[in-house]
Short mmCIF file of C-alpha atoms in Angstrom, two decimals:
data_model
loop_
_atom_site.label_atom_id
_atom_site.label_comp_id
_atom_site.label_asym_id
_atom_site.label_seq_id
_atom_site.Cartn_x
_atom_site.Cartn_y
_atom_site.Cartn_z
CA MET A 19 83.87 -70.00 95.29
CA ASP A 20 87.14 -70.08 97.21
CA LEU A 21 88.84 -68.32 94.31
CA ILE A 22 86.31 -65.44 94.36
CA ALA A 23 86.72 -65.11 98.14
CA ASP A 24 90.50 -64.99 97.84
CA ILE A 25 90.30 -62.44 95.01
CA ILE A 26 88.10 -60.16 97.13
CA ILE A 27 90.42 -60.51 100.14
CA VAL A 28 93.58 -59.80 98.13
CA LEU A 29 91.90 -56.88 96.38
CA LEU A 30 90.88 -55.31 99.71
CA VAL A 31 94.36 -55.73 101.20
CA VAL A 32 96.05 -54.34 98.08
CA VAL A 33 93.71 -51.33 98.02
CA GLY A 34 94.50 -50.74 101.70
CA ILE A 35 98.25 -50.86 101.10
CA ILE A 36 98.01 -48.56 98.05
CA PHE A 37 96.02 -45.99 100.04
CA THR A 38 98.53 -46.17 102.89
CA ILE A 39 101.41 -45.56 100.46
CA VAL A 40 99.47 -42.64 98.94
CA THR A 41 99.17 -41.22 102.47
CA VAL A 42 102.92 -41.40 103.00
CA ILE A 43 103.62 -39.74 99.65
CA GLY A 44 101.05 -37.05 100.48
CA ILE A 45 102.64 -36.32 103.85
CA LEU A 46 106.08 -36.03 102.23
CA ARG A 47 105.05 -33.97 99.18
CA LEU A 48 102.31 -31.56 100.29
CA PRO A 49 103.40 -28.03 101.26
CA ASP A 50 101.87 -27.22 104.68
CA ALA A 51 100.33 -28.71 107.83
CA TYR A 52 96.71 -28.47 106.66
CA THR A 53 97.12 -30.18 103.31
CA ARG A 54 99.18 -32.86 105.05
CA ALA A 55 96.42 -33.37 107.62
CA HIS A 56 93.99 -33.66 104.73
CA ALA A 57 96.12 -36.42 103.17
CA ALA A 58 96.80 -38.20 106.45
CA SER A 59 93.32 -38.26 107.93
CA LYS A 60 91.38 -39.26 104.79
CA SER A 61 93.42 -41.75 102.84
CA ALA A 62 95.01 -43.38 105.87
CA THR A 63 91.56 -44.00 107.33
CA LEU A 64 90.32 -45.59 104.12
CA GLY A 65 93.54 -47.59 103.73
CA VAL A 66 93.50 -49.07 107.22
CA MET A 67 89.74 -49.70 107.04
CA SER A 68 90.19 -51.59 103.79
CA LEU A 69 93.06 -53.62 105.27
CA LEU A 70 90.98 -54.50 108.34
CA LEU A 71 88.05 -55.48 106.13
CA GLY A 72 90.33 -57.77 104.11
CA VAL A 73 91.59 -59.42 107.32
CA PHE A 74 88.01 -59.73 108.57
CA PHE A 75 86.87 -61.50 105.37
CA HIS A 76 89.93 -63.77 105.42
CA PHE A 77 89.19 -64.97 108.95
CA TRP A 78 85.47 -65.28 108.20
CA TRP A 79 85.62 -67.19 104.89
CA ASN A 80 88.87 -69.13 105.19
CA GLU A 81 89.11 -69.79 108.94
CA GLY A 82 85.41 -69.73 109.87
CA HIS A 83 85.91 -67.16 112.63
CA PHE A 84 83.53 -64.18 112.68
CA SER A 85 85.63 -61.52 114.43
CA ILE A 86 83.40 -58.85 115.92
CA GLN A 87 86.50 -56.99 117.20
CA LEU A 88 87.63 -56.23 113.65
CA LEU A 89 84.20 -54.80 112.74
CA LEU A 90 84.30 -52.73 115.93
CA GLY A 91 87.81 -51.60 114.99
CA ILE A 92 86.59 -50.49 111.55
CA ALA A 93 83.70 -48.51 113.06
CA PHE A 94 85.99 -47.04 115.74
CA LEU A 95 88.58 -45.95 113.19
CA PHE A 96 85.90 -44.46 110.96
CA ILE A 97 84.67 -42.32 113.87
CA THR A 98 87.95 -41.30 115.49
CA SER A 99 90.51 -40.85 112.72
CA PRO A 100 88.90 -37.80 111.03
CA ILE A 101 88.31 -36.27 114.48
CA GLY A 102 92.03 -36.65 115.16
CA GLY A 103 92.84 -34.88 111.91
CA HIS A 104 90.34 -32.11 112.67
CA LEU A 105 91.72 -31.53 116.18
CA MET A 106 95.34 -31.46 115.03
CA SER A 107 94.59 -29.00 112.22
CA ARG A 108 92.60 -26.79 114.57
CA ALA A 109 95.35 -26.87 117.20
CA ALA A 110 97.88 -25.94 114.49
CA TYR A 111 95.70 -23.04 113.32
CA VAL A 112 95.10 -21.65 116.81
CA ALA A 113 98.81 -22.02 117.59
CA GLY A 114 99.52 -19.79 114.57
CA VAL A 115 100.90 -22.19 111.95
CA LYS A 116 100.83 -20.30 108.64
CA PRO A 117 99.11 -21.95 105.65
CA THR A 118 100.96 -22.23 102.36
CA GLU A 119 101.58 -19.21 100.10
CA LEU A 120 99.11 -20.58 97.55
CA THR A 121 96.14 -20.03 99.90
CA VAL A 122 93.46 -17.77 98.38
CA ALA A 123 90.81 -17.61 101.13
CA ASP A 124 91.00 -17.81 104.94
CA ASP A 125 87.58 -17.39 106.56
CA LEU A 126 88.61 -18.71 109.97
CA GLN A 127 91.12 -15.89 110.52
CA GLU A 128 88.45 -13.18 110.95
CA VAL A 129 86.51 -15.24 113.48
CA ILE A 130 89.58 -16.10 115.52
CA GLU A 131 90.83 -12.49 115.53
CA GLN A 132 87.39 -11.23 116.58
CA LYS A 133 87.34 -13.75 119.43
CA ARG A 134 90.87 -12.75 120.47
CA THR A 135 89.99 -9.06 120.67
CA THR A 136 86.81 -9.68 122.70
CA ALA A 137 88.74 -11.97 125.05
CA LYS A 138 91.42 -9.27 125.48
CA ARG A 139 88.76 -6.60 126.17
CA ASN A 140 87.09 -8.84 128.76
CA THR A 141 90.36 -9.44 130.62
CA GLN A 142 91.11 -5.70 130.62
CA GLU A 143 87.67 -4.93 132.10
CA ASP A 144 88.28 -7.46 134.86
CA MET B 8 89.74 -17.37 124.23
CA LYS B 9 86.70 -19.61 124.53
CA THR B 10 87.20 -22.78 122.50
CA ASN B 11 84.55 -24.64 120.57
CA ASP B 12 84.63 -28.36 121.45
CA VAL B 13 81.32 -29.55 119.96
CA ILE B 14 82.90 -32.09 117.61
CA LEU B 15 85.22 -33.54 120.24
CA GLN B 16 82.52 -33.74 122.92
CA THR B 17 79.91 -35.32 120.64
CA THR B 18 82.37 -37.95 119.43
CA THR B 19 83.48 -38.64 122.98
CA LYS B 20 79.90 -39.40 124.01
CA VAL B 21 79.75 -42.16 121.36
CA VAL B 22 83.32 -43.42 121.56
CA PHE B 23 83.33 -43.67 125.37
CA PHE B 24 80.74 -46.45 125.30
CA ILE B 25 82.58 -48.36 122.57
CA ILE B 26 85.83 -48.32 124.57
CA PHE B 27 84.05 -49.14 127.83
CA LEU B 28 82.15 -52.11 126.37
CA PHE B 29 85.34 -53.36 124.73
CA SER B 30 87.17 -53.15 128.06
CA ILE B 31 84.40 -55.22 129.70
CA HIS B 32 84.69 -57.75 126.86
CA ILE B 33 88.49 -57.92 127.26
CA PHE B 34 88.04 -58.38 131.01
CA PHE B 35 85.65 -61.33 130.71
CA ALA B 36 87.49 -62.93 127.79
CA GLY B 37 90.75 -62.98 129.75
CA HIS B 38 90.59 -66.64 130.79
CA TYR B 39 90.55 -68.19 127.32
CA THR B 40 91.85 -65.44 124.99
CA PRO B 41 94.32 -62.55 125.38
CA GLY B 42 93.06 -59.99 127.87
CA GLY B 43 92.24 -59.96 131.55
CA GLY B 44 92.05 -57.65 134.51
CA PHE B 45 95.08 -55.47 133.77
CA VAL B 46 94.33 -54.73 130.11
CA GLY B 47 90.61 -54.30 130.83
CA GLY B 48 91.40 -51.89 133.66
CA LEU B 49 93.75 -49.87 131.48
CA LEU B 50 91.14 -49.68 128.70
CA THR B 51 88.52 -48.41 131.17
CA THR B 52 91.08 -45.87 132.37
CA GLY B 53 91.60 -44.84 128.76
CA ALA B 54 87.87 -44.29 128.31
CA ILE B 55 87.73 -42.10 131.43
CA VAL B 56 90.84 -40.20 130.29
CA LEU B 57 89.05 -39.50 127.01
CA LEU B 58 86.17 -38.02 129.04
CA LEU B 59 88.70 -35.94 130.98
CA LEU B 60 90.19 -34.66 127.72
CA ALA B 61 86.85 -33.69 126.21
CA PHE B 62 85.23 -32.26 129.36
CA ASP B 63 86.80 -30.64 132.37
CA LEU B 64 87.80 -32.37 135.60
CA LYS B 65 84.81 -31.11 137.62
CA THR B 66 82.24 -32.45 135.13
CA VAL B 67 83.85 -35.88 135.06
CA GLN B 68 84.03 -36.02 138.86
CA LEU B 69 80.35 -35.11 138.93
CA ALA B 70 79.51 -37.82 136.39
CA LEU B 71 81.62 -40.51 138.14
CA PRO B 72 81.30 -39.68 141.84
CA PHE B 73 83.73 -42.34 143.10
CA ASN B 74 86.64 -41.84 145.39
CA PHE B 75 89.20 -43.74 143.32
CA THR B 76 91.48 -44.32 146.32
CA VAL B 77 88.63 -46.29 147.88
CA VAL B 78 88.19 -48.19 144.58
CA THR B 79 91.86 -49.24 144.81
CA ALA B 80 91.36 -50.37 148.41
CA ILE B 81 88.26 -52.41 147.48
CA GLY B 82 90.21 -54.07 144.66
CA LEU B 83 93.08 -55.01 146.97
CA LEU B 84 90.64 -56.39 149.58
CA LEU B 85 88.84 -58.42 146.89
CA ALA B 86 92.10 -59.92 145.61
CA LEU B 87 93.32 -60.68 149.13
CA GLY B 88 89.93 -62.13 150.13
CA THR B 89 89.87 -64.46 147.11
CA ALA B 90 93.39 -65.65 147.89
CA ALA B 91 92.69 -66.04 151.60
CA GLY B 92 89.38 -67.84 151.01
CA ALA B 93 91.39 -70.94 150.06
CA ILE B 94 92.52 -71.30 153.69
CA VAL B 95 88.93 -71.94 154.83
CA PHE B 96 88.73 -75.06 152.61
CA ASP B 97 92.04 -76.41 153.90
CA VAL B 98 93.99 -75.95 150.65
CA PRO B 99 97.13 -73.82 150.07
CA PHE B 100 96.89 -70.03 149.85
CA PHE B 101 95.93 -68.77 146.33
CA THR B 102 94.35 -72.09 145.28
CA HIS B 103 91.46 -71.32 142.99
CA ALA B 104 88.26 -73.31 142.53
CA PHE B 105 85.97 -73.70 139.55
CA ASP B 106 82.80 -75.51 138.62
CA TYR B 107 80.23 -75.61 135.84
CA PHE B 108 76.86 -73.94 136.36
CA GLU B 109 73.66 -73.71 134.35
CA LEU B 110 73.00 -69.97 134.05
CA PRO B 111 69.64 -68.73 132.71
CA LEU B 112 70.96 -66.69 129.78
CA PHE B 113 74.42 -68.13 129.07
CA GLY B 114 73.72 -71.87 129.36
CA LYS B 115 76.54 -74.04 130.67
CA THR B 116 79.24 -71.72 132.00
CA SER B 117 82.39 -72.41 133.99
CA LEU B 118 82.76 -69.98 136.86
CA HIS B 119 86.20 -69.58 138.43
CA THR B 120 87.26 -67.80 141.58
CA ALA B 121 90.19 -66.54 139.48
CA MET B 122 87.69 -64.11 137.97
CA LEU B 123 87.10 -62.56 141.40
CA PHE B 124 90.85 -62.09 141.75
CA ASP B 125 90.88 -60.57 138.26
CA SER B 126 88.15 -58.11 139.17
CA GLY B 127 90.32 -57.11 142.15
CA VAL B 128 93.19 -56.43 139.74
CA TYR B 129 90.79 -54.51 137.49
CA LEU B 130 89.62 -52.25 140.32
CA VAL B 131 93.20 -51.64 141.53
CA VAL B 132 94.37 -50.69 138.03
CA VAL B 133 91.42 -48.36 137.38
CA GLY B 134 91.61 -46.80 140.85
CA SER B 135 95.35 -46.16 140.92
CA ALA B 136 95.62 -44.94 137.31
CA ILE B 137 92.70 -42.52 137.65
CA THR B 138 94.06 -41.30 141.00
CA ILE B 139 97.43 -40.57 139.38
CA ILE B 140 95.86 -38.75 136.43
CA GLN B 141 93.40 -36.74 138.51
CA SER B 142 96.05 -35.64 141.00
CA ILE B 143 98.45 -34.61 138.21
CA GLY B 144 95.78 -32.99 136.05
CA GLY B 145 93.87 -31.06 138.72
CA ASP B 146 95.93 -28.15 139.96
CA ASP B 147 93.24 -26.54 142.11
#
């Protein structure tokens, strides 16, 4: 029983570390800000969540301590980390960071340009 | 250009309560585990700063209608009162007292006057940090 518990814990921690390493490689290798945000916000979230879950199970099964903070941390990370990625990508887009040359479709550009022109017209009328 | 903050504002409404409850937990757990008035106060400040980031200053001041300078003053008075209360019982300044009580929901609990001092620290930290941020952030 202890062996199965330890195997699950080690597996979770190893999966977390692998996903974190994949995040680092993604940030180094991908061509522009948006693909990097895609790598950073998804796999880093899963990696850290898996690590925290491994720590949680270790303290629960081996030390007999049910840590509610770690569960709260997992839920918190799951909510906030993708929002962070979304906000950074959006800020980059509005600030005018160009996507990579390989991009084939950009639907947000029309909307943003439309909004810019209406905002400019409104300020001129004032 | 009018920005669209639906995602940020909706998340903030959920996340604010998680951070606030965690700060209360940290505050009460301070006697036996890491935590206490300072960290709890800073976490509460962080939750309010998150509200300030997602909404504008006027909305947050409407939602939390406290004068945070007064909150700081109340915290200082509470800390000083707890410390000075020792004089009444003919013991040195800052001596704290504790006893065990049977509370209806918690069972046997030890209540310390150090917690009153800690809540003074908590109020001072929240009050001064929010005052700093509001006076820097609000330019009108």
